One Martini backbone bead per residue (centre of mass of N, CA, C, O) as a GRO file, in nm:
protein
  280
    1MET     BB    1   9.680   8.883   8.591
    2ASP     BB    2   9.846   9.085   8.415
    3GLN     BB    3  10.184   8.978   8.343
    4LEU     BB    4  10.197   8.711   8.473
    5ARG     BB    5  10.506   8.507   8.550
    6VAL     BB    6  10.420   8.167   8.579
    7PRO     BB    7  10.686   8.056   8.575
    8SER     BB    8  10.992   8.149   8.627
    9PRO     BB    9  11.286   8.186   8.507
   10LEU     BB   10  11.572   7.975   8.411
   11VAL     BB   11  11.920   8.076   8.440
   12GLU     BB   12  12.235   8.040   8.343
   13LEU     BB   13  12.543   8.107   8.493
   14ARG     BB   14  12.833   8.260   8.340
   15GLU     BB   15  13.119   8.171   8.526
   16PRO     BB   16  13.439   8.151   8.559
   17GLY     BB   17  13.584   7.900   8.767
   18LEU     BB   18  13.372   7.753   8.972
   19GLY     BB   19  13.280   7.424   8.951
   20VAL     BB   20  12.980   7.510   8.922
   21ARG     BB   21  12.632   7.535   8.906
   22VAL     BB   22  12.438   7.831   8.810
   23PHE     BB   23  12.112   7.945   8.880
   24LEU     BB   24  11.859   8.176   8.789
   25LYS     BB   25  11.571   8.279   8.958
   26ARG     BB   26  11.349   8.502   8.784
   27ASP     BB   27  11.139   8.663   8.989
   28ASP     BB   28  11.164   8.961   8.875
   29LEU     BB   29  10.961   8.860   8.618
   30ILE     BB   30  10.667   8.819   8.715
   31HIS     BB   31  10.630   9.141   8.783
   32PRO     BB   32  10.676   9.480   8.765
   33GLU     BB   33  10.508   9.527   9.063
   34LEU     BB   34  10.530   9.194   9.158
   35PRO     BB   35  10.801   9.074   9.250
   36GLY     BB   36  10.856   8.772   9.341
   37ASN     BB   37  10.830   8.730   9.675
   38LYS     BB   38  10.602   8.934   9.687
   39TRP     BB   39  10.391   8.768   9.543
   40ARG     BB   40  10.415   8.507   9.704
   41LYS     BB   41  10.341   8.648   9.987
   42LEU     BB   42  10.057   8.776   9.883
   43LYS     BB   43   9.869   8.573   9.748
   44HIS     BB   44   9.730   8.438  10.010
   45ASN     BB   45   9.660   8.702  10.153
   46LEU     BB   46   9.457   8.803   9.941
   47ARG     BB   47   9.263   8.569   9.975
   48ASP     BB   48   9.214   8.617  10.285
   49ALA     BB   49   9.106   8.927  10.219
   50ALA     BB   50   8.843   8.863  10.127
   51GLY     BB   51   8.610   9.137  10.191
   52ALA     BB   52   8.798   9.352  10.231
   53LYS     BB   53   8.888   9.696  10.206
   54ARG     BB   54   9.171   9.687  10.368
   55LEU     BB   55   9.525   9.728  10.395
   56LEU     BB   56   9.785   9.649  10.639
   57THR     BB   57  10.132   9.750  10.675
   58PHE     BB   58  10.490   9.701  10.713
   59GLY     BB   59  10.792   9.923  10.693
   60GLY     BB   60  11.045  10.054  10.556
   61ALA     BB   61  11.160  10.310  10.352
   62TYR     BB   62  11.273  10.051  10.147
   63SER     BB   63  11.012   9.882  10.106
   64ASN     BB   64  10.896   9.651   9.876
   65HIS     BB   65  10.646   9.557  10.027
   66LEU     BB   66  10.493   9.819  10.027
   67LEU     BB   67  10.483   9.849   9.721
   68ALA     BB   68  10.343   9.579   9.658
   69THR     BB   69  10.088   9.634   9.825
   70ALA     BB   70  10.002   9.881   9.667
   71ALA     BB   71   9.978   9.735   9.393
   72ALA     BB   72   9.773   9.524   9.483
   73GLY     BB   73   9.553   9.720   9.561
   74HIS     BB   74   9.520   9.840   9.280
   75HIS     BB   75   9.456   9.561   9.126
   76PHE     BB   76   9.237   9.439   9.371
   77GLY     BB   77   9.070   9.672   9.541
   78PHE     BB   78   9.247   9.806   9.773
   79GLU     BB   79   9.314   9.959  10.039
   80THR     BB   80   9.619  10.129  10.164
   81ILE     BB   81   9.850  10.086  10.446
   82GLY     BB   82  10.158  10.237  10.558
   83VAL     BB   83  10.390  10.148  10.809
   84VAL     BB   84  10.661  10.343  10.901
   85ARG     BB   85  10.985  10.339  10.988
   86GLY     BB   86  11.005  10.628  11.141
   87GLU     BB   87  11.052  10.926  11.008
   88GLU     BB   88  10.955  11.175  10.823
   89HIS     BB   89  11.055  11.237  10.476
   90ARG     BB   90  11.143  11.516  10.269
   91PRO     BB   91  11.137  11.375  10.020
   92LEU     BB   92  11.044  11.101   9.894
   93ASN     BB   93  11.133  10.820   9.812
   94ASP     BB   94  11.092  10.608   9.552
   95VAL     BB   95  10.930  10.392   9.701
   96LEU     BB   96  10.717  10.571   9.848
   97ALA     BB   97  10.621  10.727   9.600
   98ALA     BB   98  10.510  10.476   9.453
   99ALA     BB   99  10.307  10.394   9.668
  100VAL     BB  100  10.139  10.654   9.653
  101ALA     BB  101  10.074  10.629   9.347
  102HIS     BB  102   9.901  10.355   9.434
  103GLY     BB  103   9.734  10.473   9.710
  104MET     BB  104   9.904  10.491   9.958
  105ALA     BB  105   9.892  10.531  10.296
  106LEU     BB  106  10.094  10.711  10.527
  107THR     BB  107  10.260  10.611  10.828
  108TYR     BB  108  10.427  10.665  11.154
  109LEU     BB  109  10.696  10.509  11.348
  110ASP     BB  110  10.895  10.502  11.576
  111ARG     BB  111  11.135  10.281  11.665
  112THR     BB  112  11.015  10.207  11.937
  113ALA     BB  113  10.718  10.158  11.844
  114TYR     BB  114  10.786   9.952  11.618
  115ARG     BB  115  10.888   9.717  11.799
  116ALA     BB  116  10.566   9.748  11.918
  117LYS     BB  117  10.341   9.738  11.681
  118THR     BB  118  10.102   9.569  11.796
  119GLU     BB  119  10.022   9.799  12.004
  120ALA     BB  120   9.917   9.997  11.759
  121LEU     BB  121   9.653   9.873  11.638
  122PRO     BB  122   9.419  10.017  11.784
  123ALA     BB  123   9.495  10.303  11.682
  124LEU     BB  124   9.481  10.232  11.379
  125ARG     BB  125   9.177  10.158  11.383
  126ARG     BB  126   9.071  10.430  11.475
  127ARG     BB  127   9.186  10.586  11.226
  128TRP     BB  128   9.116  10.361  10.967
  129GLY     BB  129   8.984  10.118  11.056
  130GLU     BB  130   8.928   9.838  10.916
  131PHE     BB  131   9.166   9.561  10.863
  132PHE     BB  132   9.400   9.378  10.686
  133LEU     BB  133   9.669   9.202  10.813
  134ILE     BB  134  10.008   9.243  10.703
  135PRO     BB  135  10.296   9.157  10.769
  136GLU     BB  136  10.606   9.211  10.760
  137GLY     BB  137  10.695   9.076  10.456
  138GLY     BB  138  10.478   8.844  10.475
  139ALA     BB  139  10.522   8.706  10.779
  140ASN     BB  140  10.349   8.417  10.722
  141PRO     BB  141  10.194   8.134  10.634
  142ALA     BB  142  10.104   8.246  10.359
  143GLY     BB  143  10.390   8.330  10.269
  144VAL     BB  144  10.527   8.056  10.294
  145ARG     BB  145  10.350   7.899  10.092
  146GLY     BB  146  10.423   8.071   9.846
  147CYS     BB  147  10.735   8.011   9.852
  148ALA     BB  148  10.720   7.698   9.828
  149GLU     BB  149  10.630   7.696   9.517
  150LEU     BB  150  10.906   7.739   9.377
  151VAL     BB  151  11.036   7.451   9.374
  152ALA     BB  152  10.843   7.317   9.154
  153GLU     BB  153  10.972   7.507   8.915
  154ILE     BB  154  11.228   7.343   8.918
  155ASP     BB  155  11.370   7.179   8.609
  156VAL     BB  156  11.634   7.098   8.769
  157PRO     BB  157  11.876   6.947   8.908
  158PHE     BB  158  11.947   6.999   9.265
  159ASP     BB  159  12.110   7.106   9.582
  160VAL     BB  160  12.077   7.431   9.594
  161VAL     BB  161  11.923   7.709   9.763
  162ALA     BB  162  11.938   8.061   9.717
  163CYS     BB  163  11.876   8.345   9.943
  164SER     BB  164  11.741   8.616  10.059
  165CYS     BB  165  11.720   8.788  10.390
  166GLY     BB  166  11.479   8.945  10.608
  167THR     BB  167  11.239   8.766  10.751
  168GLY     BB  168  11.252   8.443  10.632
  169THR     BB  169  11.015   8.342  10.447
  170THR     BB  170  11.148   8.225  10.197
  171LEU     BB  171  11.322   8.014  10.340
  172ALA     BB  172  11.096   7.864  10.487
  173GLY     BB  173  10.953   7.764  10.227
  174ILE     BB  174  11.176   7.632  10.065
  175ALA     BB  175  11.279   7.427  10.277
  176ALA     BB  176  11.002   7.272  10.307
  177ALA     BB  177  11.015   7.173   9.981
  178LEU     BB  178  11.240   6.984  10.004
  179ALA     BB  179  11.438   6.732   9.935
  180PRO     BB  180  11.626   6.494  10.002
  181GLY     BB  181  11.961   6.640   9.986
  182GLN     BB  182  11.860   6.920  10.009
  183ARG     BB  183  11.937   7.281  10.030
  184ALA     BB  184  11.930   7.590  10.217
  185LEU     BB  185  12.055   7.934  10.156
  186GLY     BB  186  12.088   8.216  10.351
  187PHE     BB  187  12.117   8.579  10.308
  188SER     BB  188  12.170   8.832  10.506
  189ALA     BB  189  12.056   9.184  10.512
  190LEU     BB  190  12.125   9.167  10.817
  191LYS     BB  191  12.241   9.238  11.116
  192GLY     BB  192  12.287   8.945  11.255
  193GLY     BB  193  12.153   8.617  11.419
  194PHE     BB  194  11.811   8.614  11.441
  195LEU     BB  195  11.680   8.455  11.192
  196ASP     BB  196  11.662   8.165  11.286
  197ALA     BB  197  11.418   8.208  11.475
  198ASP     BB  198  11.222   8.311  11.256
  199VAL     BB  199  11.218   8.061  11.075
  200THR     BB  200  11.127   7.861  11.288
  201ARG     BB  201  10.862   8.004  11.355
  202LEU     BB  202  10.734   7.996  11.072
  203GLN     BB  203  10.738   7.686  11.044
  204THR     BB  204  10.571   7.628  11.296
  205GLU     BB  205  10.315   7.790  11.213
  206THR     BB  206  10.279   7.620  10.939
  207TYR     BB  207  10.396   7.295  11.022
  208GLY     BB  208  10.490   7.243  11.346
  209GLY     BB  209  10.799   7.282  11.241
  210ARG     BB  210  11.090   7.206  11.138
  211ARG     BB  211  11.214   7.238  10.790
  212GLY     BB  212  11.466   7.121  10.657
  213ASP     BB  213  11.777   7.217  10.505
  214TRP     BB  214  11.916   7.498  10.682
  215SER     BB  215  12.083   7.824  10.642
  216ILE     BB  216  12.270   8.120  10.765
  217ASP     BB  217  12.437   8.402  10.619
  218ALA     BB  218  12.594   8.698  10.794
  219ASP     BB  219  12.870   8.803  10.617
  220PHE     BB  220  12.692   8.992  10.377
  221ALA     BB  221  12.556   9.283  10.495
  222PHE     BB  222  12.718   9.551  10.486
  223GLY     BB  223  12.618   9.666  10.795
  224GLY     BB  224  12.317   9.624  10.690
  225PHE     BB  225  12.027   9.751  10.634
  226ALA     BB  226  12.058   9.957  10.369
  227ARG     BB  227  12.359   9.894  10.323
  228ARG     BB  228  12.675  10.003  10.183
  229ALA     BB  229  12.959   9.950   9.956
  230PRO     BB  230  13.204   9.983   9.729
  231ASP     BB  231  13.231   9.671   9.666
  232LEU     BB  232  12.932   9.631   9.603
  233ASP     BB  233  12.904   9.838   9.376
  234ALA     BB  234  13.120   9.707   9.195
  235PHE     BB  235  12.976   9.438   9.166
  236ILE     BB  236  12.717   9.539   9.033
  237ASP     BB  237  12.855   9.660   8.782
  238GLY     BB  238  13.001   9.400   8.688
  239PHE     BB  239  12.755   9.216   8.661
  240GLU     BB  240  12.609   9.387   8.453
  241ALA     BB  241  12.832   9.378   8.236
  242ARG     BB  242  12.826   9.055   8.208
  243HIS     BB  243  12.474   9.001   8.235
  244GLY     BB  244  12.248   9.238   8.227
  245LEU     BB  245  12.214   9.258   8.556
  246ARG     BB  246  12.061   9.445   8.810
  247LEU     BB  247  12.108   9.437   9.138
  248ASN     BB  248  11.974   9.451   9.434
  249TRP     BB  249  12.133   9.616   9.702
  250VAL     BB  250  11.966   9.514   9.954
  251TYR     BB  251  11.973   9.200   9.856
  252GLU     BB  252  12.082   9.028   9.599
  253ALA     BB  253  12.374   9.130   9.592
  254LYS     BB  254  12.460   8.998   9.858
  255MET     BB  255  12.397   8.708   9.780
  256VAL     BB  256  12.574   8.681   9.524
  257TYR     BB  257  12.834   8.764   9.648
  258GLY     BB  258  12.840   8.541   9.869
  259LEU     BB  259  12.816   8.296   9.684
  260LEU     BB  260  13.071   8.342   9.509
  261GLU     BB  261  13.266   8.348   9.746
  262ARG     BB  262  13.209   8.060   9.850
  263ILE     BB  263  13.287   7.916   9.593
  264ARG     BB  264  13.588   8.028   9.577
  265ARG     BB  265  13.645   7.892   9.874
  266GLY     BB  266  13.513   7.590   9.859
  267GLY     BB  267  13.196   7.549   9.972
  268PHE     BB  268  13.162   7.353   9.716
  269ALA     BB  269  13.125   7.091   9.544
  270PRO     BB  270  13.203   6.963   9.270
  271GLY     BB  271  12.902   6.981   9.069
  272THR     BB  272  12.725   7.165   9.194
  273THR     BB  273  12.380   7.273   9.215
  274ILE     BB  274  12.261   7.611   9.192
  275VAL     BB  275  11.989   7.815   9.314
  276ALA     BB  276  11.925   8.159   9.257
  277VAL     BB  277  11.720   8.402   9.396
  278VAL     BB  278  11.563   8.661   9.206
  279ALA     BB  279  11.334   8.892   9.352
  280GLY     BB  280  11.378   9.226   9.319
   0.00000   0.00000   0.00000
């Protein structure tokens, strides 16, 4: 595919007084329409979908996974259907409008039905015909395997990989690929501590059991998924002013905010090298 940039660049973050080295794994630069872990999670799913006519997947109203699936369908010749959590709102937000512009058909499930979305699959097949199902966020073994490939691209010695967590797929893959002595730290973009079970389930489905040294920090969700606060917005503006990079407020901004806060609180030994994944 044109413009695909793999491996993605690794850039050292220059922040004074940290006492550790931080590198940004710029997965947001992999492709303008399929950035970061979205491409990694879709890559093997698209191969598995060979021969299918259409793809169907799920996501919230601000789901970059829906947008990436729509873009992948456009580039690789699939029809795409996005099942959106909640009621339809007009006008569409920028994410859903872009998905539609890439040819995605949208349908909606109220929040109660969405929680039991697998039960809706027969009705969705009656309405749309046969489709290849990609779970929400690409959260399946194919997605995990794609995310695991990131670790081999890191060409500096490192101790920790940090990433944002929505479904836990990225963390599950990264952690499984680590060498002894390395660890992965996920920062939840969602309120609550249920992601540990999701990551364990994904690793078990993919590898037969829990893999790697990993943990999840749920203290920097800023109220929950797609929620924000004035101090997060101020951090995003300040980070952009210092480094020329505007972080995604739903995911990466929370991760980088939490990582820098943990560093400043002495959460990492001096001299530790950390790679933070900017997935876009």
